[in-house]
Short mmCIF file of C-alpha atoms in Angstrom, two decimals:
data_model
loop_
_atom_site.label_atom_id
_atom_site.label_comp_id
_atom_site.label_asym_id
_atom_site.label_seq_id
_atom_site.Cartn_x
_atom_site.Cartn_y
_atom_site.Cartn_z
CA UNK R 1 -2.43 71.54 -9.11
CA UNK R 2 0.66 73.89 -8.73
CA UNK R 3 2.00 73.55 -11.73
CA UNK R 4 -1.08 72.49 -14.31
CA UNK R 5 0.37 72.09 -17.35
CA UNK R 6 3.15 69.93 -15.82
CA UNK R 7 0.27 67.65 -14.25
CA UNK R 8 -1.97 67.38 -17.02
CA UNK R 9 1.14 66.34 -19.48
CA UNK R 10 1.90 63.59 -16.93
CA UNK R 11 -1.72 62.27 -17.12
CA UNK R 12 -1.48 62.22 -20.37
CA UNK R 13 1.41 60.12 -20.69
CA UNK R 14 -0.12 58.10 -17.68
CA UNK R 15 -3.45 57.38 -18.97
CA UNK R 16 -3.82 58.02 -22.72
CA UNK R 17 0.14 57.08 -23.39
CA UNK R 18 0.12 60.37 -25.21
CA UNK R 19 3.45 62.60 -25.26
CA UNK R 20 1.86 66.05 -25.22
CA UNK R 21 2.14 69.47 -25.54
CA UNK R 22 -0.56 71.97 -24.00
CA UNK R 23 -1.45 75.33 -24.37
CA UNK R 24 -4.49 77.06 -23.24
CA UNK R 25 -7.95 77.98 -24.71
CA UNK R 26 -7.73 81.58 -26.05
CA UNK R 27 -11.14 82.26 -24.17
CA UNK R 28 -11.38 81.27 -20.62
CA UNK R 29 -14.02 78.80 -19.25
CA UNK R 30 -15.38 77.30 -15.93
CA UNK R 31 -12.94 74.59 -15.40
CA UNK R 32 -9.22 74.16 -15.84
CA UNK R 33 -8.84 73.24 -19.71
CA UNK R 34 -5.75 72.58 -22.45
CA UNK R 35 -5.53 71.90 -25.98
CA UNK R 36 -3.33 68.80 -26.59
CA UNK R 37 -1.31 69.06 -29.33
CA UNK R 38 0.99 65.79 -30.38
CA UNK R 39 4.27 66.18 -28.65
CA UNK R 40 6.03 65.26 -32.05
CA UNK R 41 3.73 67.51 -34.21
CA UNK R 42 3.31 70.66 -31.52
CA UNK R 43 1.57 72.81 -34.74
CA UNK R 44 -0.14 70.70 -36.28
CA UNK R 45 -4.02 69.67 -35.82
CA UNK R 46 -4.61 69.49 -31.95
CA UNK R 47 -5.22 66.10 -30.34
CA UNK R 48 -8.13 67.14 -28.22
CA UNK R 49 -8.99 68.80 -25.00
CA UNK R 50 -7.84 67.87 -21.35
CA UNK R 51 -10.47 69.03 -18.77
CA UNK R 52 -10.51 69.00 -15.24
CA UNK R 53 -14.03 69.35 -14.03
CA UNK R 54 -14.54 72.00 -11.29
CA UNK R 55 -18.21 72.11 -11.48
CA UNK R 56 -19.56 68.45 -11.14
CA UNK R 57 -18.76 65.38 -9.27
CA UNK R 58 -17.74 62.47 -10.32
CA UNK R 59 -21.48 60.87 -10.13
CA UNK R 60 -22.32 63.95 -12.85
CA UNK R 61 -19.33 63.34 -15.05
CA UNK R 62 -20.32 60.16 -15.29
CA UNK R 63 -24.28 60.78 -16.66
CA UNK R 64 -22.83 63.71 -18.79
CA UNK R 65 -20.58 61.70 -20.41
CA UNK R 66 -23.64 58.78 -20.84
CA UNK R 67 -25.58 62.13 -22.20
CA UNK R 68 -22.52 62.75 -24.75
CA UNK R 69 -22.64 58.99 -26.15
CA UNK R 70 -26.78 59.21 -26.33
CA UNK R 71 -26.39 62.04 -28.51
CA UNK R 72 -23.03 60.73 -30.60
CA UNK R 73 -26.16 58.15 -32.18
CA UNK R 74 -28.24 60.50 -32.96
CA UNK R 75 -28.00 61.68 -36.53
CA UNK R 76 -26.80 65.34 -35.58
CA UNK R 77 -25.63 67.30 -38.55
CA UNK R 78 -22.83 68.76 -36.24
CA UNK R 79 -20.74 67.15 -33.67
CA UNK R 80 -20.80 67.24 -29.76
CA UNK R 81 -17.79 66.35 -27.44
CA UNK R 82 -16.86 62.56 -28.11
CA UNK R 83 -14.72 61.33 -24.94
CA UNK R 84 -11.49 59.49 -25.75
CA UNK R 85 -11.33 56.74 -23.73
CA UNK R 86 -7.79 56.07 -21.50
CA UNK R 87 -6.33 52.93 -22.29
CA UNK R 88 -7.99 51.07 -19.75
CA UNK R 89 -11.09 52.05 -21.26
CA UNK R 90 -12.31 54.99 -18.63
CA UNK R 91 -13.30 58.01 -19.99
CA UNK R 92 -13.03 59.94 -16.71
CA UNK R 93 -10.30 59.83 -14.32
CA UNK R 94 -10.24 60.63 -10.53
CA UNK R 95 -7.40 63.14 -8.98
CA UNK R 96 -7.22 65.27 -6.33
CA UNK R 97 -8.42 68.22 -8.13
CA UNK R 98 -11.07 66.97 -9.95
CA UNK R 99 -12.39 64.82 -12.55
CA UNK R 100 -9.92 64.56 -15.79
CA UNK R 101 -11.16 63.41 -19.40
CA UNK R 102 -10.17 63.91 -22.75
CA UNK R 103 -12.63 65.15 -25.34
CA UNK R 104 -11.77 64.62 -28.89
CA UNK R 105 -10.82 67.91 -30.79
CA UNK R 106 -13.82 69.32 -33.49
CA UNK R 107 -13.04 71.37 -35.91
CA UNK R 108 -14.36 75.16 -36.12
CA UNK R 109 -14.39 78.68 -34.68
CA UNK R 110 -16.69 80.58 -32.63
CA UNK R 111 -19.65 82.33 -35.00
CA UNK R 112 -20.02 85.54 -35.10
CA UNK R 113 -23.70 85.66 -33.70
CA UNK R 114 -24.03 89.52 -34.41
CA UNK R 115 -25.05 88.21 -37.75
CA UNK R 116 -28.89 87.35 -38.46
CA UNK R 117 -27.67 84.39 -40.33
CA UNK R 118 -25.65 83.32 -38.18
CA UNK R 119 -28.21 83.33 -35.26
CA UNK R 120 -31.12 81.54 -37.65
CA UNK R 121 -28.30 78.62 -38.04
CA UNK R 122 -27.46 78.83 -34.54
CA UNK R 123 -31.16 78.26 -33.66
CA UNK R 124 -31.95 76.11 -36.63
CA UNK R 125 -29.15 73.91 -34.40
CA UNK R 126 -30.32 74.24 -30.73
CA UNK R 127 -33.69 72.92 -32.56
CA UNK R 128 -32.08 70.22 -33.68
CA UNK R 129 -30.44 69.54 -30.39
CA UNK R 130 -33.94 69.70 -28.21
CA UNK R 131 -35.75 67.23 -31.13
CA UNK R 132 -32.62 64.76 -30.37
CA UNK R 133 -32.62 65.27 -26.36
CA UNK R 134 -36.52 65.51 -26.27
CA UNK R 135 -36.60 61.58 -25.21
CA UNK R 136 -33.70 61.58 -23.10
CA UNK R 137 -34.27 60.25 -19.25
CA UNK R 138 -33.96 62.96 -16.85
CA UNK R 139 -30.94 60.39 -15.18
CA UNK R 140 -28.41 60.24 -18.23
CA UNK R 141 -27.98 64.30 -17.79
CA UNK R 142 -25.74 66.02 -15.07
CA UNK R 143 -28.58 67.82 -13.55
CA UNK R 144 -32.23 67.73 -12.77
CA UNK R 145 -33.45 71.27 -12.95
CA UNK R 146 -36.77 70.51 -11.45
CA UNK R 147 -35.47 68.81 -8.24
CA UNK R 148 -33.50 70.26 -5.49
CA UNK R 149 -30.13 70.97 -8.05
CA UNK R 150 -32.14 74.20 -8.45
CA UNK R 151 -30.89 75.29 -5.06
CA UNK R 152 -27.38 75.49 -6.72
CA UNK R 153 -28.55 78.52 -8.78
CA UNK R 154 -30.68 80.33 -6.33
CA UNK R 155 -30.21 83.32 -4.16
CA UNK R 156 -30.92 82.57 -0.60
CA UNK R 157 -29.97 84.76 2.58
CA UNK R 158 -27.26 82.83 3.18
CA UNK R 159 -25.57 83.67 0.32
CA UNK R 160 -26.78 87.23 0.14
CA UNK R 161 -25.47 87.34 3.79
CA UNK R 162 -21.76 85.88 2.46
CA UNK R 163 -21.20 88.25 -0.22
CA UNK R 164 -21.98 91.33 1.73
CA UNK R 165 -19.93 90.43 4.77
CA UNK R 166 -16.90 90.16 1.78
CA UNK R 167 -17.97 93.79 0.55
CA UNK R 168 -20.12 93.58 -1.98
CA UNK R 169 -22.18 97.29 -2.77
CA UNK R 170 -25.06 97.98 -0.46
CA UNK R 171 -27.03 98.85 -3.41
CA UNK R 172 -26.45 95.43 -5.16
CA UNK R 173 -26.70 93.60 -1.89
CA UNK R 174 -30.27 95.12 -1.50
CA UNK R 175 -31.33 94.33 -5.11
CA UNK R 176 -30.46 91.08 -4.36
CA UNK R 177 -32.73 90.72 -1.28
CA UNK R 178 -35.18 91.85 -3.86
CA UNK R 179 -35.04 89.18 -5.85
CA UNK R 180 -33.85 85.95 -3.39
CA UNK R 181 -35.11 83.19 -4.05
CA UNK R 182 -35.17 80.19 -6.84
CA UNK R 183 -35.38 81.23 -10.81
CA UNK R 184 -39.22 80.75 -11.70
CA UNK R 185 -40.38 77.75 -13.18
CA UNK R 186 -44.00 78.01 -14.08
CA UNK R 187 -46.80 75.64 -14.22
CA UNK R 188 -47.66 73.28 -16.42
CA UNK R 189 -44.99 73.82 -19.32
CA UNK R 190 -43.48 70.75 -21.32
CA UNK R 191 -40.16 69.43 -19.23
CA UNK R 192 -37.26 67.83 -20.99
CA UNK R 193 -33.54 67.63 -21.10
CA UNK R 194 -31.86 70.57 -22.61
CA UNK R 195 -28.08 71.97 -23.15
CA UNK R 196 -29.04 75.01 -20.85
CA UNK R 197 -26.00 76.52 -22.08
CA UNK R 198 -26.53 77.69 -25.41
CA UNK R 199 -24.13 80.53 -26.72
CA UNK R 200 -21.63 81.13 -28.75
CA UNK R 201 -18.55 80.11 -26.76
CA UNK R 202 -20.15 77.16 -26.37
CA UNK R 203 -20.88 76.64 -30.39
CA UNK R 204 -17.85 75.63 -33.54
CA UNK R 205 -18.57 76.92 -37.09
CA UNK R 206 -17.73 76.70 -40.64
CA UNK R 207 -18.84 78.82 -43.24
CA UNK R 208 -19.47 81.54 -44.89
CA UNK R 209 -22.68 80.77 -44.69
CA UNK R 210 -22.42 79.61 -41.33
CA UNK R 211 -22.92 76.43 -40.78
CA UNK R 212 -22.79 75.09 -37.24
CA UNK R 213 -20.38 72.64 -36.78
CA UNK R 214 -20.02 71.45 -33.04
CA UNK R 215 -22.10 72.10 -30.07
CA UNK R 216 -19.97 71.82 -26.69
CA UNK R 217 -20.18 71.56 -22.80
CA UNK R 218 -22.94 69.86 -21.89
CA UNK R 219 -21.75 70.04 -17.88
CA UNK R 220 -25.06 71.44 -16.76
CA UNK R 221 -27.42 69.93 -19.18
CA UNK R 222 -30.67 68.85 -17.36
CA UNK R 223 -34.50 67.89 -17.21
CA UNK R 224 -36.18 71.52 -17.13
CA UNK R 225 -38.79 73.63 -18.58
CA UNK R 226 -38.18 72.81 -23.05
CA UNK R 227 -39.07 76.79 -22.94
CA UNK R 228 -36.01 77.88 -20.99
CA UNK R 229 -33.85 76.80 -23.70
CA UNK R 230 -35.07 79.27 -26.03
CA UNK R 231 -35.16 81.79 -23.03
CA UNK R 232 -30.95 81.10 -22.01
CA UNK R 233 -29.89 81.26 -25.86
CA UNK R 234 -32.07 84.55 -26.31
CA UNK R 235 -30.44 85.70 -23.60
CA UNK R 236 -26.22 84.38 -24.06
CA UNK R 237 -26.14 84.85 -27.72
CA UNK R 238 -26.55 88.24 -27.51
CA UNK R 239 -30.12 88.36 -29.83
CA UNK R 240 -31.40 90.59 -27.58
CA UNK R 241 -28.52 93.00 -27.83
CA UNK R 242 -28.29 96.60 -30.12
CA UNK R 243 -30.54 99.14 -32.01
CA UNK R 244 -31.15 94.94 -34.39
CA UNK R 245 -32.06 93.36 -31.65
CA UNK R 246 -35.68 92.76 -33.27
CA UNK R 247 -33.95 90.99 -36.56
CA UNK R 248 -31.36 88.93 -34.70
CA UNK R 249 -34.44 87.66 -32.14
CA UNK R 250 -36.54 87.03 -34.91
CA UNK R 251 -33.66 85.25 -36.69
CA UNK R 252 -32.68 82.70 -33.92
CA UNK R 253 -36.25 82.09 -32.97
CA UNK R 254 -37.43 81.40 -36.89
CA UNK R 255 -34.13 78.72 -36.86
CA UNK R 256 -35.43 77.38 -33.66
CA UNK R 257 -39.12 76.94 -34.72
CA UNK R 258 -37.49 74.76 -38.03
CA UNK R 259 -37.15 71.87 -35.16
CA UNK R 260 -39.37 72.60 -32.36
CA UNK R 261 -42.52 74.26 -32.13
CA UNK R 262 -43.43 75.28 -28.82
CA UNK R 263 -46.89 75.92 -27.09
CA UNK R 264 -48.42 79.71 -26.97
CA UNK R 265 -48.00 79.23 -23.33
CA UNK R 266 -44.28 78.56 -23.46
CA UNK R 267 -43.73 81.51 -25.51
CA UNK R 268 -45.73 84.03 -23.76
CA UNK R 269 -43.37 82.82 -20.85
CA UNK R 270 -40.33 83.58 -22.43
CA UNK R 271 -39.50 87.37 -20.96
CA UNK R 272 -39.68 85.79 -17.46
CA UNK R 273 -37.79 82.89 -18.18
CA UNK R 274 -35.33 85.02 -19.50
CA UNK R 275 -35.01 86.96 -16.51
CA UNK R 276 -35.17 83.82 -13.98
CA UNK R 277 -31.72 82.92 -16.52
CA UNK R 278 -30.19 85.95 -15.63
CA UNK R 279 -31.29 85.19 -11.49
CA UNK R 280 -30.09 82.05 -12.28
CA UNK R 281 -26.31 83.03 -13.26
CA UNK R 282 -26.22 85.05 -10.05
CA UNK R 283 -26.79 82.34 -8.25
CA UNK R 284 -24.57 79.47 -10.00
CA UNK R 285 -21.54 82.09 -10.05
CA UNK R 286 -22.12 82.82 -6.28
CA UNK R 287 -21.73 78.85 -5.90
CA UNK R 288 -18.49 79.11 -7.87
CA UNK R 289 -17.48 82.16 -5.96
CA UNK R 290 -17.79 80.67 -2.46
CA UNK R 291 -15.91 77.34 -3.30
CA UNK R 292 -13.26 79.63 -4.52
CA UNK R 293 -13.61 79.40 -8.11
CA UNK R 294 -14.53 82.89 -8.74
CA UNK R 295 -13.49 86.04 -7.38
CA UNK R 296 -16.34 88.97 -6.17
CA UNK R 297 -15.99 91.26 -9.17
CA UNK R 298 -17.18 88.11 -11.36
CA UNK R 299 -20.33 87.98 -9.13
CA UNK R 300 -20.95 91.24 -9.19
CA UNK R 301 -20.57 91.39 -12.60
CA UNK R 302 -23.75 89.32 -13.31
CA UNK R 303 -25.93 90.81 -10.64
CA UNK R 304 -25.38 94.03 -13.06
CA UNK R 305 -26.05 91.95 -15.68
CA UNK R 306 -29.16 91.05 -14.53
CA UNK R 307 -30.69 94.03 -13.66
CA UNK R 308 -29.54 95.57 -17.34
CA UNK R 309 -31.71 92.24 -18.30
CA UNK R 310 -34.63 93.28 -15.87
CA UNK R 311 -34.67 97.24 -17.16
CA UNK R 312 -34.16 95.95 -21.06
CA UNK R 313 -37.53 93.31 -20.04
CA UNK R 314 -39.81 95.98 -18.69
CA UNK R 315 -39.40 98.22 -21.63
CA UNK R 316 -39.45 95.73 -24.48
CA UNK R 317 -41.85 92.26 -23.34
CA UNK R 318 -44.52 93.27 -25.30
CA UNK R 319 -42.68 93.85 -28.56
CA UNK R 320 -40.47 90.53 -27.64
CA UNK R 321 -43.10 87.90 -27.38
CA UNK R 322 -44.81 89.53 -30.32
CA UNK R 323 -41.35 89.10 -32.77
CA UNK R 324 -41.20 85.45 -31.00
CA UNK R 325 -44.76 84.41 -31.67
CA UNK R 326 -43.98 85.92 -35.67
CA UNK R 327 -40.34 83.88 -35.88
CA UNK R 328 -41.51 80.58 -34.33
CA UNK R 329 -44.91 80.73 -36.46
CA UNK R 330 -42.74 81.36 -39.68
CA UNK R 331 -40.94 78.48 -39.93
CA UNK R 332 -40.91 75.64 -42.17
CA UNK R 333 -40.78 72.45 -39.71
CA UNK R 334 -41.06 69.74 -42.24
CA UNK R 335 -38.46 70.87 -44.92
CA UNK R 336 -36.11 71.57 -42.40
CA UNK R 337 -36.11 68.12 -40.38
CA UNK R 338 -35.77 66.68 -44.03
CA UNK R 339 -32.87 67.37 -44.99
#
């Protein structure tokens, strides 16, 4: 698309009969995005979003968008994306540039998740989330973490070869020759579909107190280790971040345990998980970068990243699965999933 906003306005009008105007998200994301606001009422309450998918096929749309309605029946006490279907009743439509839908707009901002309450409702929610998605089949989510899909956020030579023929650092290009490979997925840990995605750009809430109104962008939900969803959001919502770091990770993990409860095994597990997330990032950004979604910088931005993540890992595990084992332990399962 050469001119987007032009495009998207005209499937709009095409498909949903609606006479917009767009503007874009105030953050950026990983696919071409615009609030719709009503043409006749360009202030007021937006429409929706328009999204054109840069990430998935239209085979993945498709089961994330059979994911979203699962989940629309499920009791939630906060919302996830609801598709609005064009008036011939598709909620995705083919172009040349991608897969287009419109997503309903939900009310909220980001949270701030520097606060410990903030982080106990964030987890408190993500618990939620896992209970709801815990009997979801691995083929109604975009991704299957535990089959070959993993490739797309591993480190191989080929792509370690790629990025330092287009000048990435010696010194990064030889940590990541360290560490090529697949992110880790131990042994014998329970498997289900999470949100892998769990942060706060990805999160709308309401409050003082915070209550957590939407979670969004379920693109690379999947069947994958239940653990590694504690493991991404410890490691995107910045818990682990600062001189608190030991309150806000106790915080998220005691709102998590309110919904889940998760084996000694899969919480003893959590510090490499965490850094096969980071690995993992790498990787999927790499992908993005070599299609042409990304430029170098952004890659080389999470390979530092990631090693901050390994350094901050080798001189804190002990104390981390320790404050994990306390906040998952302390919860009250029953009251919460009461109310």
């Amino acid at each position: 698309m050469i001119e987007p906003d032009r495009e998207l306005s005209a499937l709009l009008a095409r498909h949903w009969s609606i006479d917009a105007v767009l503007t874009e998200p105030a953050r950026g994301t990983n696919n071409l995005m615009r609030i719709v606001h009503a043409a006749a009422d360009p202030a007021g309450r937006p429409l929706g979003l328009i999204r054109v998918y840069q990430n998935l096929d239209l085979d993945r749309v498709r089961r994330e968008h059979r994911l979203l309605d699962r989940l629309a029946g499920a009791g939630l006490p906060f919302r996830v994306p609801r598709l609005r279907p064009a008036d011939d009743g598709r909620t995705v439509i083919e172009t040349g540039t991608g897969p287009v839908s419109l997503i309903d707009w939900i009310d909220g901002d980001r949270p701030d998740l520097d606060r410990p309450e903030a982080l106990r409702a964030a987890g408190r929610a993500l618990g939620r989330l896992d209970a709801a998605l815990a009997d979801v089949p691995a083929a109604e989510a975009p991704f299957d973490w535990t089959t070959p899909d993993l490739a797309l956020a591993g480190i191989d030579d080929g792509r370690i070869d790629a990025l330092a023929d287009a000048g990435l650092a010696a010194e990064q290009v030889a940590w990541l020759r360290d560490h090529a490979g697949p992110p880790p997925r131990p042994d014998g840990l329970p498997l289900q579909v999470i949100h892998e995605d769990f942060a706060a750009s990805n999160l709308l809430a309401q409050g003082p107190p915070t209550v957590i109104a939407g979670v969004i962008d379920f693109e690379v939900a999947g069947r994958d280790l239940r653990a590694n969803e504690l493991a991404i959001a410890l490691d995107q919502t910045g818990a682990l971040d600062g001189p608190d770091w030991q309150q806000k990770t106790r915080a998220l993990a005691t709102g998590y345990g309110e919904a889940v409860r998760l084996e000694q095994a899969e919480i003893t597990e959590q510090p490499r998980l965490i850094m096969g997330r980071t690995l993992g990032t790498v990787g999927w950004r790499t992908g993005r970068w070599l299609a042409g979604h990304d430029t170098l910088a952004e890659v080389a931005d999470r390979i530092e990243a990631a090693r901050t993540a390994e350094r901050w890992l080798a001189r804190n595990t002990t104390e981390l699965v320790e404050l994990l084992h306390e906040g998952l332990s302390g919860a009250d399962l029953a009251v919460t999933l009461d109310q």
